[in-house]
Each structure stands twice: as C-alpha cells, then as structure tokens.
PDB file of C-alpha atoms in Angstrom:
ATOM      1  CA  UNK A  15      -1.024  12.021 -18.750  1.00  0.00           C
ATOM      2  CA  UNK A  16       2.342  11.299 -20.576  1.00  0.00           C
ATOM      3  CA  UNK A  17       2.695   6.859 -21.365  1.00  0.00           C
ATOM      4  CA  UNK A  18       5.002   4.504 -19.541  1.00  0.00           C
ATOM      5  CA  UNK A  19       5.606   1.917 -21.763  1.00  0.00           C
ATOM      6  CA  UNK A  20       6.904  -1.236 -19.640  1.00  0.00           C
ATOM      7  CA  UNK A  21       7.724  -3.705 -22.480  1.00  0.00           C
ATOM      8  CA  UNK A  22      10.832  -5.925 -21.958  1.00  0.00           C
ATOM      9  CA  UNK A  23      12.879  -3.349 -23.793  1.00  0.00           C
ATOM     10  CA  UNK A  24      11.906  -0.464 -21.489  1.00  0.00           C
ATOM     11  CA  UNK A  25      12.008  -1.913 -18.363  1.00  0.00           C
ATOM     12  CA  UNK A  26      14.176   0.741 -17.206  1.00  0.00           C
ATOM     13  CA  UNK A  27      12.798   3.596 -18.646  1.00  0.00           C
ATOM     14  CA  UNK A  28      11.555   6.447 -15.528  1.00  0.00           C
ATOM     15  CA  UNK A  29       8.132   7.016 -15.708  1.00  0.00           C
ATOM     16  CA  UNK A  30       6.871  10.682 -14.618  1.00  0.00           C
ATOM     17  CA  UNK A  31       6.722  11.774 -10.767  1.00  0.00           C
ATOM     18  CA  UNK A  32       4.436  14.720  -9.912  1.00  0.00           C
ATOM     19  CA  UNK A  33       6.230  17.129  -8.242  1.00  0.00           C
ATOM     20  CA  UNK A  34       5.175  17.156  -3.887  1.00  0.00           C
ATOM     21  CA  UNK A  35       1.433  18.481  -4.403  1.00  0.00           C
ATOM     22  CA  UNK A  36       0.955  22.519  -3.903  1.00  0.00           C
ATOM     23  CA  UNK A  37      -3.021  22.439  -4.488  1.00  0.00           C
ATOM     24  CA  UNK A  38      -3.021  22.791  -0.015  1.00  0.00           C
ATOM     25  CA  UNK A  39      -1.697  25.590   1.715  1.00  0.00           C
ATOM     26  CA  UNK A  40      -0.707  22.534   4.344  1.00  0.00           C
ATOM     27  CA  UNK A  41       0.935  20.048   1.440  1.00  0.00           C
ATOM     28  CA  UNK A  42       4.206  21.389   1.285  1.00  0.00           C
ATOM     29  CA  UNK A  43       8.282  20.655   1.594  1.00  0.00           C
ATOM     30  CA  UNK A  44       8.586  18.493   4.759  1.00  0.00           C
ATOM     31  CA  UNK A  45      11.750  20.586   5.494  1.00  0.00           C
ATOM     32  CA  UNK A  46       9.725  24.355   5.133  1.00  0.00           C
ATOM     33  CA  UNK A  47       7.067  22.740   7.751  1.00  0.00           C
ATOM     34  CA  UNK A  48       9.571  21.562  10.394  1.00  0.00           C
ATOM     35  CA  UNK A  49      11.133  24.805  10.406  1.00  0.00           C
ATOM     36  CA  UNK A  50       7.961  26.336  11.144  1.00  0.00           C
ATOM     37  CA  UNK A  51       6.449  24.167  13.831  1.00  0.00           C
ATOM     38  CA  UNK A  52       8.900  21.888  14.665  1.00  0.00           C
ATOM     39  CA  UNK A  53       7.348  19.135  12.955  1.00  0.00           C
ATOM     40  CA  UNK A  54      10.832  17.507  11.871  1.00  0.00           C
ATOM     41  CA  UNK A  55      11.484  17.336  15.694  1.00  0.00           C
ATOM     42  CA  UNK A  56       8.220  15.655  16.848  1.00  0.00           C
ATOM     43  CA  UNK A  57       8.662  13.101  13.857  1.00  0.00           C
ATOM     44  CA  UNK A  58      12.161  12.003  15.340  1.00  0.00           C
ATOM     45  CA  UNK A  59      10.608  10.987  17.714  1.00  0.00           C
ATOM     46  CA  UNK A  60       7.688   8.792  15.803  1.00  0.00           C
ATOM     47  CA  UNK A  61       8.569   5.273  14.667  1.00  0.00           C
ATOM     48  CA  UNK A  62       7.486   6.064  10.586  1.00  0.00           C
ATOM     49  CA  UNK A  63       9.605   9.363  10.896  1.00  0.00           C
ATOM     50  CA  UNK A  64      12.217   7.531   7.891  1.00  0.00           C
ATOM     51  CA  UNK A  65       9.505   5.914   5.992  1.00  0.00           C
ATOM     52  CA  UNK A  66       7.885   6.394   2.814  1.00  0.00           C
ATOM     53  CA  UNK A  67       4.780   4.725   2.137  1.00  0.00           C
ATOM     54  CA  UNK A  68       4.034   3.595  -1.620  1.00  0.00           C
ATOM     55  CA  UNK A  69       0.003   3.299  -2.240  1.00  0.00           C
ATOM     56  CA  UNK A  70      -1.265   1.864  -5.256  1.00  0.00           C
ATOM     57  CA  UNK A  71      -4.464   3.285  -6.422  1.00  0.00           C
ATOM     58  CA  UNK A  72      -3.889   3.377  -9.845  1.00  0.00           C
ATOM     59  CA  UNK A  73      -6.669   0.440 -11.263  1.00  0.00           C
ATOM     60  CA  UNK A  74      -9.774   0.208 -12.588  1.00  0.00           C
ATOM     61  CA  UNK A  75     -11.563  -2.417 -10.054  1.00  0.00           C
ATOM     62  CA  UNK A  76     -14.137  -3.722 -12.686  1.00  0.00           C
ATOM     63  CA  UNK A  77     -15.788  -6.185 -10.290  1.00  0.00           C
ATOM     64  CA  UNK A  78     -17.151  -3.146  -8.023  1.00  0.00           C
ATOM     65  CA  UNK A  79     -18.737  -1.300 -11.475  1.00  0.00           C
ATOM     66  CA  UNK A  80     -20.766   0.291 -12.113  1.00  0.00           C
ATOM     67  CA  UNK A  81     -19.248   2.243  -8.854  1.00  0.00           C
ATOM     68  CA  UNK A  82     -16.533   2.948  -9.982  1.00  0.00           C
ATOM     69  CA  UNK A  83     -17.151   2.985 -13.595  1.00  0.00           C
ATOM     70  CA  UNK A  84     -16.153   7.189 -13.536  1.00  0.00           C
ATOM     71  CA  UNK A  85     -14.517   6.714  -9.539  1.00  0.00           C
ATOM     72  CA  UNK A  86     -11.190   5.175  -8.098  1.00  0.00           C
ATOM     73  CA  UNK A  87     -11.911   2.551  -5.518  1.00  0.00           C
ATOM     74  CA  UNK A  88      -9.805   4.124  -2.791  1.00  0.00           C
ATOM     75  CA  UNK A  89     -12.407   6.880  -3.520  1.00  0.00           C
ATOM     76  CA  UNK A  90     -15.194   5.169  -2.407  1.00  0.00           C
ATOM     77  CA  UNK A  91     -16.601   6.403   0.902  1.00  0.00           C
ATOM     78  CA  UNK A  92     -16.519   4.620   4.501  1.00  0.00           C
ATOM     79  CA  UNK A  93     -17.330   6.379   7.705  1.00  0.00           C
ATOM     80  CA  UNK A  94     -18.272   9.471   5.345  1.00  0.00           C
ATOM     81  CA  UNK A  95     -14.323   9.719   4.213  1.00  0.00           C
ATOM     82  CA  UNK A  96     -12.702   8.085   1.211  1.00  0.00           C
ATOM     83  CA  UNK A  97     -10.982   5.289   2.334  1.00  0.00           C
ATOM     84  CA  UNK A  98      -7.844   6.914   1.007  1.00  0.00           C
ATOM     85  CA  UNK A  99      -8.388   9.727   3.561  1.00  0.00           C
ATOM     86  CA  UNK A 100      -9.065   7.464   6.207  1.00  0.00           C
ATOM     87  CA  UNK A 101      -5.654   6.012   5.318  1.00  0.00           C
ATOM     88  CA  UNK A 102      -3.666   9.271   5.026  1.00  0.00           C
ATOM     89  CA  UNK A 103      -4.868  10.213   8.207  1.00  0.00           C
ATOM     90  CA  UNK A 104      -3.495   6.911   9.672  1.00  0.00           C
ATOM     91  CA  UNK A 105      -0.239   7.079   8.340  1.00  0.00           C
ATOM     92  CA  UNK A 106      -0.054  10.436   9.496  1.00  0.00           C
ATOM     93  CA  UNK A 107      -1.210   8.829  12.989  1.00  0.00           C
ATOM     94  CA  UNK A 108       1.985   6.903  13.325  1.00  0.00           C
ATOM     95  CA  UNK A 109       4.375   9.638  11.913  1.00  0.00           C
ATOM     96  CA  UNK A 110       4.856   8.585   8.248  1.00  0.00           C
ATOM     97  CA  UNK A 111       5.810  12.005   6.713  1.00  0.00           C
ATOM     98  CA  UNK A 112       5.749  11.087   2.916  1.00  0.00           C
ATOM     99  CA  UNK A 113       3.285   9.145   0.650  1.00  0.00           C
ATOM    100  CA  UNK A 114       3.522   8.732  -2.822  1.00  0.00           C
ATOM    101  CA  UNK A 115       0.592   7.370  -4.460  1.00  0.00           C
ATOM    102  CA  UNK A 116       0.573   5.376  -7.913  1.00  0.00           C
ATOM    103  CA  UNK A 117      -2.508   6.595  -9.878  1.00  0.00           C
ATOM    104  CA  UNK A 118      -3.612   5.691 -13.539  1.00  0.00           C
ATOM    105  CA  UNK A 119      -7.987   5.077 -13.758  1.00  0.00           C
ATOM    106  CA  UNK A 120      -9.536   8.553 -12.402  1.00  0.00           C
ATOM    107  CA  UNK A 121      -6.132  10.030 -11.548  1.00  0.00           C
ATOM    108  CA  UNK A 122      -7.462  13.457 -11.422  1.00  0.00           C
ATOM    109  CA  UNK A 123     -10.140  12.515  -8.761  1.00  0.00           C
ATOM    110  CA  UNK A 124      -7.097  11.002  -6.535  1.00  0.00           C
ATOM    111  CA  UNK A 125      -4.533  13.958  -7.133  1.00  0.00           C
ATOM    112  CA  UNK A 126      -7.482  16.542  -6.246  1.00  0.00           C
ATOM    113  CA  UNK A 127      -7.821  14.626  -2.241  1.00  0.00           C
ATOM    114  CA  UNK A 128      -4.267  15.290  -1.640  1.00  0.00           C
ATOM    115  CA  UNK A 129      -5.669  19.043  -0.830  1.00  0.00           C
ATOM    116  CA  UNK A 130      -6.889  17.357   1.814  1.00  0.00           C
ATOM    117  CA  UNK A 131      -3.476  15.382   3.031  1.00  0.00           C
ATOM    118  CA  UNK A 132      -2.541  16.215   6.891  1.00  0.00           C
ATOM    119  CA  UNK A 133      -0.722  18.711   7.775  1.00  0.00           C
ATOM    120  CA  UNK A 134       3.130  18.196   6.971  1.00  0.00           C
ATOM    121  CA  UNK A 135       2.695  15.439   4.756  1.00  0.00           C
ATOM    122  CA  UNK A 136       4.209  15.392   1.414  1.00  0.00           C
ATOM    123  CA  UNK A 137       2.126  13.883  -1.128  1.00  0.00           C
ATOM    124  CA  UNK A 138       3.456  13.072  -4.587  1.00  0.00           C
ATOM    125  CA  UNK A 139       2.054  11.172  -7.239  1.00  0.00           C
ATOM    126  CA  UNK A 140       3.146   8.662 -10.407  1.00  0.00           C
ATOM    127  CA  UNK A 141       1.280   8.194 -13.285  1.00  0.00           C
ATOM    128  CA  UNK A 142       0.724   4.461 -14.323  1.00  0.00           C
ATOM    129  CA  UNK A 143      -0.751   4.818 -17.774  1.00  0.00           C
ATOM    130  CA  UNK A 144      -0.605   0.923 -17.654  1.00  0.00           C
ATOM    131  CA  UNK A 145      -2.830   0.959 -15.249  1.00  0.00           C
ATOM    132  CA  UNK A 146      -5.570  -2.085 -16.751  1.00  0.00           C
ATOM    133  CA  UNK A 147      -2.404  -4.577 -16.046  1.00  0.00           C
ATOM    134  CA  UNK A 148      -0.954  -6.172 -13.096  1.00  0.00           C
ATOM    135  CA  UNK A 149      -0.183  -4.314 -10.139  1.00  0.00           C
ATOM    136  CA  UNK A 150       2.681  -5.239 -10.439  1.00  0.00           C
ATOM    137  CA  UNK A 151       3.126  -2.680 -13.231  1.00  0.00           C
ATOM    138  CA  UNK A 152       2.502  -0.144 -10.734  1.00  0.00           C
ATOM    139  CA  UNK A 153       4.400  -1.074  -7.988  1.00  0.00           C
ATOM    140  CA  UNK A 154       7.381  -1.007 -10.513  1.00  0.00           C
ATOM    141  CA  UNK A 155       6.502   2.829 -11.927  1.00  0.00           C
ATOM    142  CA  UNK A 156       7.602   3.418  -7.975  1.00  0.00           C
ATOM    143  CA  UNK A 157      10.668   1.956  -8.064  1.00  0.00           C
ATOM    144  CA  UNK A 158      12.955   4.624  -7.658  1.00  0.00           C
ATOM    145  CA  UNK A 159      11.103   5.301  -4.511  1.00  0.00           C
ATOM    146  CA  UNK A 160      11.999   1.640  -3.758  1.00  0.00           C
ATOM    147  CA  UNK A 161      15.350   1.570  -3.806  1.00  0.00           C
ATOM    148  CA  UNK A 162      15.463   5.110  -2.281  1.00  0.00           C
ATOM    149  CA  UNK A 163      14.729   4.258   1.441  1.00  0.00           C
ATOM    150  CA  UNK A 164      12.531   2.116   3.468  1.00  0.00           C
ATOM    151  CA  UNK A 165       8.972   1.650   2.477  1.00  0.00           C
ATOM    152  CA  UNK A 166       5.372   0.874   2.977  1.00  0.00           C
ATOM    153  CA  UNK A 167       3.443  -0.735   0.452  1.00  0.00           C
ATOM    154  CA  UNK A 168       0.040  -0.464   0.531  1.00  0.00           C
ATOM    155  CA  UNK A 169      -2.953  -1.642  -1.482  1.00  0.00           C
ATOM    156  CA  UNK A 170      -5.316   1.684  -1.393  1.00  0.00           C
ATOM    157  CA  UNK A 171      -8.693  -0.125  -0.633  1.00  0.00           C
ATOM    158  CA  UNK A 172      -8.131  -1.443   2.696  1.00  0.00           C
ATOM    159  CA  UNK A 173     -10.672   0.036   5.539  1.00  0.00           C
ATOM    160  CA  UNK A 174      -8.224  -0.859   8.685  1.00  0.00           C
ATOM    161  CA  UNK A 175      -7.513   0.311  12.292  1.00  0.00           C
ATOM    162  CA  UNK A 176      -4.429   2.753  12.785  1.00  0.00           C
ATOM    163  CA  UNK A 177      -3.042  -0.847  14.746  1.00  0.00           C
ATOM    164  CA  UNK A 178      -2.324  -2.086  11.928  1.00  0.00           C
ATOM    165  CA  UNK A 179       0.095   0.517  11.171  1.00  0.00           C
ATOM    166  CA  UNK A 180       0.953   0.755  14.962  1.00  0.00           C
ATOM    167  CA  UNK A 181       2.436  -2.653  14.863  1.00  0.00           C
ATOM    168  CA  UNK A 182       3.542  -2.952  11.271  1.00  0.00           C
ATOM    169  CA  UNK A 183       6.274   0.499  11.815  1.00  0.00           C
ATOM    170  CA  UNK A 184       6.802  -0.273  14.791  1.00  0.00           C
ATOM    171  CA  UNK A 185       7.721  -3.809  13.737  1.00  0.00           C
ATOM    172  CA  UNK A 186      11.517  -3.931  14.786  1.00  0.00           C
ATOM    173  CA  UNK A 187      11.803  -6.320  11.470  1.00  0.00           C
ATOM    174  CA  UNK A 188      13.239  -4.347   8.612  1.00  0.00           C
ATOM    175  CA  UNK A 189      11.275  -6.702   6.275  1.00  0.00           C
ATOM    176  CA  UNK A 190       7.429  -7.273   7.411  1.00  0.00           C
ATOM    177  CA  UNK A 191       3.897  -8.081   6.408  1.00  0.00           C
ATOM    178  CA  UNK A 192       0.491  -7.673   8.068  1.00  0.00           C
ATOM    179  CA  UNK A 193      -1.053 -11.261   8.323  1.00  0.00           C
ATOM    180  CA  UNK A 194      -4.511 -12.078  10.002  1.00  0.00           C
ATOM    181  CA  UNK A 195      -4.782 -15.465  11.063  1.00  0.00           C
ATOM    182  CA  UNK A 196      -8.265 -15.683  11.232  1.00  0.00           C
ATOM    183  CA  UNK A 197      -9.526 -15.286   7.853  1.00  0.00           C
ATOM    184  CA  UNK A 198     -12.559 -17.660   5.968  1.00  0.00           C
ATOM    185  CA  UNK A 199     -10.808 -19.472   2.835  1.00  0.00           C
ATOM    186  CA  UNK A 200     -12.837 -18.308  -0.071  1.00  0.00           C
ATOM    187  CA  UNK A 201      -9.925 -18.312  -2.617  1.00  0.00           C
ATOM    188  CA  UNK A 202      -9.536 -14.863  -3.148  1.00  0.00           C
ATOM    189  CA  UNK A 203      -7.316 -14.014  -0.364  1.00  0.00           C
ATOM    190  CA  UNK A 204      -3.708 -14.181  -0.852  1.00  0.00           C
ATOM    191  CA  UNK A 205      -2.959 -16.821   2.003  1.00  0.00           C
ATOM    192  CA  UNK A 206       0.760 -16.116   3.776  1.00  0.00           C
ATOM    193  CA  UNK A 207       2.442 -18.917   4.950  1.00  0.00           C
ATOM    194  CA  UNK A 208       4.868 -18.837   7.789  1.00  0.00           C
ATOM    195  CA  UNK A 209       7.446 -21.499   9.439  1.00  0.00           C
ATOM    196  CA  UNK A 210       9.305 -20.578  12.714  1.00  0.00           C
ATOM    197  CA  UNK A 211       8.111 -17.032  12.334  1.00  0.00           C
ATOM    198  CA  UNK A 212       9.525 -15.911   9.005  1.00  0.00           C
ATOM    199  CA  UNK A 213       7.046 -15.913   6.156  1.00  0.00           C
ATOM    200  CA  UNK A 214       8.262 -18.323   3.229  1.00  0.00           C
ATOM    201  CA  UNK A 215       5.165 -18.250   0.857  1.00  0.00           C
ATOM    202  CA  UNK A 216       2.381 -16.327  -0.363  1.00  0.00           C
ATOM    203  CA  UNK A 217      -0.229 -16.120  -2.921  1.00  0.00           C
ATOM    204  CA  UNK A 218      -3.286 -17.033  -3.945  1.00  0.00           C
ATOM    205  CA  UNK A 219      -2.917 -20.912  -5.499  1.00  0.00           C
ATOM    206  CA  UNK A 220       0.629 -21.639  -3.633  1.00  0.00           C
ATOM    207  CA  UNK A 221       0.853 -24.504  -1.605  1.00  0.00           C
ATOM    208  CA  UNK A 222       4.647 -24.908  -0.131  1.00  0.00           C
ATOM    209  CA  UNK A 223       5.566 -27.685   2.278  1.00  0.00           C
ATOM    210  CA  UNK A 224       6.867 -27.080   5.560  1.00  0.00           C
ATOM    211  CA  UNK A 225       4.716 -24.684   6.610  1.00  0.00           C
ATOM    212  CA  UNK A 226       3.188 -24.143  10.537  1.00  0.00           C
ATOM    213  CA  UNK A 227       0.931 -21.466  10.055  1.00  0.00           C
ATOM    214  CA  UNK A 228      -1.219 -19.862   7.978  1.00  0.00           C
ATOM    215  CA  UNK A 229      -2.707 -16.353   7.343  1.00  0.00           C
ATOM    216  CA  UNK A 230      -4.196 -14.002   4.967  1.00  0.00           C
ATOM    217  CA  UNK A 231      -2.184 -11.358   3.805  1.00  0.00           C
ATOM    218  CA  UNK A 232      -3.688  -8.155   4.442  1.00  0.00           C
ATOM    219  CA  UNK A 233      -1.856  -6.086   1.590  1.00  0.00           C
ATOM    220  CA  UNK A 234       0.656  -3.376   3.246  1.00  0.00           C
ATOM    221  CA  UNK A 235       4.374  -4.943   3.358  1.00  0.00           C
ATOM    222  CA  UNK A 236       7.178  -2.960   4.806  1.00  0.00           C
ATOM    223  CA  UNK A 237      10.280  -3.123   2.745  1.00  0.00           C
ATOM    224  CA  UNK A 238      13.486  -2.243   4.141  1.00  0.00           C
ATOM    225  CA  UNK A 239      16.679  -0.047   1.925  1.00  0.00           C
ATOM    226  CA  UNK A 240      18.449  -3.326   1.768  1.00  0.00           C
ATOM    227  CA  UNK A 241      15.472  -5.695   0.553  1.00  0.00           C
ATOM    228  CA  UNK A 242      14.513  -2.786  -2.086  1.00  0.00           C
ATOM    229  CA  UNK A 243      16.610  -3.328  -5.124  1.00  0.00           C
ATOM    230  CA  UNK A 244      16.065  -6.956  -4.484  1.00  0.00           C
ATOM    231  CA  UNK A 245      12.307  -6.501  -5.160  1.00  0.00           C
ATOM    232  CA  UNK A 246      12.886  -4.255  -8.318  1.00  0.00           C
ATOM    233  CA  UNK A 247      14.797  -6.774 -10.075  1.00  0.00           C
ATOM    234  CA  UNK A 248      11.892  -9.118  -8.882  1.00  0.00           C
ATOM    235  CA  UNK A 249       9.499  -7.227 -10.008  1.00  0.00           C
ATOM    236  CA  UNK A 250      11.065  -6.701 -13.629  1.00  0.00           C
ATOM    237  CA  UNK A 251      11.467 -10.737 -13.657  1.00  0.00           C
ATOM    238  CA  UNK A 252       7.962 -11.722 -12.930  1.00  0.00           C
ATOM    239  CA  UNK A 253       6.509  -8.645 -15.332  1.00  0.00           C
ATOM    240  CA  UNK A 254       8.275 -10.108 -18.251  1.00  0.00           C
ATOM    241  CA  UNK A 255       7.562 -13.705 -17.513  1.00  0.00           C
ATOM    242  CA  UNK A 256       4.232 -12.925 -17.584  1.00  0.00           C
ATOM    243  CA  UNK A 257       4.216  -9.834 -20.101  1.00  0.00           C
ATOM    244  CA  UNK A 258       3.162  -8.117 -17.870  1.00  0.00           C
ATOM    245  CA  UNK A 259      -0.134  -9.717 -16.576  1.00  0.00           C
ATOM    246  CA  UNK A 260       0.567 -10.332 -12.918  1.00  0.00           C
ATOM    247  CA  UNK A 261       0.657  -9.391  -9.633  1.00  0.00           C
ATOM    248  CA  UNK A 262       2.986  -7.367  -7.170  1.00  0.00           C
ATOM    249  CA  UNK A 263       2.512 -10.127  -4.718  1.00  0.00           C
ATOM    250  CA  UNK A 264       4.269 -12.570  -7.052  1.00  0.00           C
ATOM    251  CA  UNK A 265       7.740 -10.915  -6.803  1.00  0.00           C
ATOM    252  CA  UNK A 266       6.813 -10.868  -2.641  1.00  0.00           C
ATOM    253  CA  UNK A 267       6.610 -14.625  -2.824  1.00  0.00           C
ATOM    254  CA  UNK A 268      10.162 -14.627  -4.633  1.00  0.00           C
ATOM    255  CA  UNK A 269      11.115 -11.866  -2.270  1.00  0.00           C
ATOM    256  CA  UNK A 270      10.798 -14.214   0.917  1.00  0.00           C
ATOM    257  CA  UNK A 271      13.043 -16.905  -0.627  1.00  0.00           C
ATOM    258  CA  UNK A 272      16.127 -14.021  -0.320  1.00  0.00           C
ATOM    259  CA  UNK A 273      14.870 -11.830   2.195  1.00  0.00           C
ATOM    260  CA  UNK A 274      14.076 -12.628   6.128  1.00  0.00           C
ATOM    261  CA  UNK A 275      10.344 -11.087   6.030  1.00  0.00           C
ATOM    262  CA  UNK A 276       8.222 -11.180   9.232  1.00  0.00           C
ATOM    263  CA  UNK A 277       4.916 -11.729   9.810  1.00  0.00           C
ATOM    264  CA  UNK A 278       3.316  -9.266  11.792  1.00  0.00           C
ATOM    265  CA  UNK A 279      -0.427 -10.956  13.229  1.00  0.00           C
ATOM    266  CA  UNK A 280      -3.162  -8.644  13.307  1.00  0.00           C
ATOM    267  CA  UNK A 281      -5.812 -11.100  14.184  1.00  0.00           C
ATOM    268  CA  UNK A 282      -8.771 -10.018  15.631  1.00  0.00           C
ATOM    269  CA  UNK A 283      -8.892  -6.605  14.264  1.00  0.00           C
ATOM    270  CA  UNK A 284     -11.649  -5.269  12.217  1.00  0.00           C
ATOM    271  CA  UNK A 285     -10.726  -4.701   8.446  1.00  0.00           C
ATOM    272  CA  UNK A 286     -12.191  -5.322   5.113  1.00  0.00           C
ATOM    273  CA  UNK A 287     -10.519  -5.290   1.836  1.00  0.00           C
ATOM    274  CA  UNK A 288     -13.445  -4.110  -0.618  1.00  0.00           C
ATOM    275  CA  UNK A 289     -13.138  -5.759  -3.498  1.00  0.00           C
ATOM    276  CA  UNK A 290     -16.991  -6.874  -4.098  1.00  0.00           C
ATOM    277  CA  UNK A 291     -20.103  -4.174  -3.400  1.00  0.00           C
ATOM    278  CA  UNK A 292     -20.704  -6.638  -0.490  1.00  0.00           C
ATOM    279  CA  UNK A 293     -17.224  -6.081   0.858  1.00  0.00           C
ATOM    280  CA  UNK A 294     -17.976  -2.099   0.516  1.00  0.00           C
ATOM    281  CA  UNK A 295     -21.513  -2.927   2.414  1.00  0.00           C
ATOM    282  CA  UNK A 296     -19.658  -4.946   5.284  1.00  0.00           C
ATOM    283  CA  UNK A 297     -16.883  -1.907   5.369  1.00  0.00           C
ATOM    284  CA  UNK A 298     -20.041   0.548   6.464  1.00  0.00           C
ATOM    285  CA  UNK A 299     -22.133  -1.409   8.412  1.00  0.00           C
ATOM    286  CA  UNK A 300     -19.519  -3.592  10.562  1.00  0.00           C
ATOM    287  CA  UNK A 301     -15.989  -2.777   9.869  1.00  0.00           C
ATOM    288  CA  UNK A 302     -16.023   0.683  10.056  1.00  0.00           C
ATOM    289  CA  UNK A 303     -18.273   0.997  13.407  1.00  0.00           C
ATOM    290  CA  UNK A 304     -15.746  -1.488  14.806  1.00  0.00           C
ATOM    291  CA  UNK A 305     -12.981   0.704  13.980  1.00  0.00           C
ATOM    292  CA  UNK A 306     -14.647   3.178  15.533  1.00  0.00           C
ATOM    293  CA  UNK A 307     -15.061   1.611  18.762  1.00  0.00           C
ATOM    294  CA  UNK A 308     -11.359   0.381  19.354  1.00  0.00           C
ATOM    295  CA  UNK A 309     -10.427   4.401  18.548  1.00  0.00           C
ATOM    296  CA  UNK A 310     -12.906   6.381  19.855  1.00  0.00           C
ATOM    297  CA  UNK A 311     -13.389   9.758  18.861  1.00  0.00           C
TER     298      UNK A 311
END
C-alpha cells in the first residue's frame, strides 16, 4: 500500500481512501440500496442514521503475539465471529450506515471481512502505513472524515453489548464518551474523570483536581461536526510534540478543555478490551456469554 508520511512538514498531506468496498454484492452506495428497499427511509428513522463511525484497526498489538504475529487483533475470534464483525453488526444494530476503518498491520485480512459488512452498509477503508506509531497517527489519516460530519470513534478490539452503542447515539450530547464506573485500577486503563457531569480529564497517568467521579474509558467517543476540526488541529499538536509517539486519547484530554463532552455510564455491562491473551480468554469464557444473555438470540 502507497506511504503516508506524517512528519511535521506533511501534516497536511491526504493519505489514500479506498473507494466504498465492491468485494459484496450487499456493500454498495448507501443511496443505490435505499432506492431499492427503502433502506434510506428506515434509517431516518434510527438515531445513527447521520453518523459515521471511524474504527481503528490499523496496529500491530505486540503484547497479544504470537496471535497476531500474521493476524489483526480486531480479527481475533469471540463468540465464533471476529470481534470486528461482532462490531459491524452492532453498529448496523443502531442504524449507523457508514464505517470507515483505518487499517495498516494485516490490512488485507481486514479489507477481505468487509464482504461480510451488513446489508446497506458502506465500508471504506484508509491505509495507515504508519501504523507501528501512536494511534494517534491513525486517527489523523481519518481526518477528513472528521471534519466531514459527526462521528464515532472506535478502538476495533472491544467485545461489547449493542447498549453501549444504544446509549452512546442515542446520547442527546453532541460530544460523548462511554465510561464504566466500575472498573479495577490496574494502570492500564485510561481513567475518565468527570465533575458535574462533563468529563474534564482523561488518560492513563493524569491526575486533575476537582474531580467527583471517576471511570474507565471504554474507547468509542462520539464527536460532533462542530468539535471535529477542533480535534484535528489537536491531533496534529500532540503528534508533533511527541513526533509522533502518542496516543489519540491525548488530543481527547485537550479536547475536553474546549469542548462540553459527556460522559455516558455504562456500568454494569459486560465488555472486555483484549489487550493481553488473558483479556481474549475472559472475552470467550465470560464476556461474551454475558453478552449473550442480555441479547438473546
């Protein structure tokens, strides 16, 4: 796949967007399916219906190797489904008609699923050759999809309940984040930190002061058409601060300084991000029955 090269001088530069996918019979123009079965119709009528939803699933994930050594995380299977599909499906569930994906380690493995996308959805892709950096990297190969319209961003390797989406679309906030308040401290979470209900910290290591509650961030953040340039510029200030060795959640935490985000709690829903082979074991032997439970068949 063509480069990107994201240096300070080439911030700017547009990396390459796969056209909508056309490996399905069923992955095609939103616009040619409505007219067909009336799809544009039922998704008026579907909270997600103006959403795009951004998922990165472009890195490497060395702590889970040899797994995924030759295999994308979001590949790995829960429930017999990639967790990918499993999270297609859901944002399908909740009427969320367009998903671009950011892909860079395995690429060709994630771009060959999308022939199995739901019916109606568009599926595009965006090559992050940078992939070994910061996701932050790859959040910013998307940012024309940013500033284009409201968004969900989504890290790819969550196993989650279609709630979560539920309540996150359905937020009424323009600006939101998934938070569970009832997470174990291990110091790998990135902890959210709310006052008044507005979140006004998160991250790993921050502490701020002022703070009445305290969750961890479950890593899908809806971003509204007004906050979107915001986070762009953000995200091209903390990528050359760091050259390019961080995070997308350290633009969020500048984000929440300018922006009114809202928490949205999720506590007490079953979910795993599988980060560790034990997280992967815990997604099949607890999460994933749980999930099935609350949704039945």
């Amino acid at each position: 796949m063509p480069s990107l090269r994201l240096g300070p001088a080439s911030l700017l530069s547009h990396p390459p967007v796969h056209p909508p996918c056309r490996t399905a019979r069923h992955v095609r123009p939103l616009h040619f399916f409505g007219q067909e079965h009336g799809y544009d119709t039922i998704l008026a009528f579907m909270p997600g219906h103006d959403v795009t939803a951004i998922i990165l699933a472009a890195g490497v994930a060395r702590r889970l190797a040899p797994l995924t050594d030759r295999t994308q995380k979001s590949l790995l299977p829960v429930g017999g489904r990639p967790i990918l599909a499993w999270m297609m499906a859901a944002l399908h569930a909740v009427g969320v008609p367009r998903v671009v994906i950011v892909v860079g380690h395995c690429a060709d493995q994630v771009t060959a699923l999308s022939a199995s996308a739901p019916p109606g959805m568009v599926v595009q892709f965006i090559d992050n050759p940078a992939y070994r950096l910061g996701s932050a990297v790859s959040l910013y190969s998307s940012r024309d999809v940013i500033v284009g319209g409201p968004t969900l961003i989504m890290d790819a390797d969550v196993v989650f309940p279609r709630e979560f989406l539920r309540r996150l679309v359905g937020s009424a906030a323009p600006n939101a984040l998934l938070v569970d308040g009832g997470f174990a401290d291990t110091g790998e979470e990135v902890k959210v930190y709310t006052k008044s209900d507005r979140v006004i910290a998160l991250g790993k290591k921050v502490v701020p002061e002022g703070w009445d509650q305290i969750g961890e961030g479950v890593g899908f953040f809806k971003c509204s058409a007004e906050a979107g340039p915001e986070l762009v510029r953000l995200l091209e200030q903390v990528i050359e601060e760091s050259h390019r060795l961080c995070e997308y959640e350290d633009a969020l935490h500048l984000l929440v300084s300018r922006q009114h985000v809202q928490p949205v709690d999720v506590t007490g829903l079953p979910w795993t991000e599988v980060d560790f082979v034990e997280d992967l074991r815990r997604a099949q032997a607890e999460v994933f029955p749980a999930i099935a439970r609350l949704e039945g068949p």
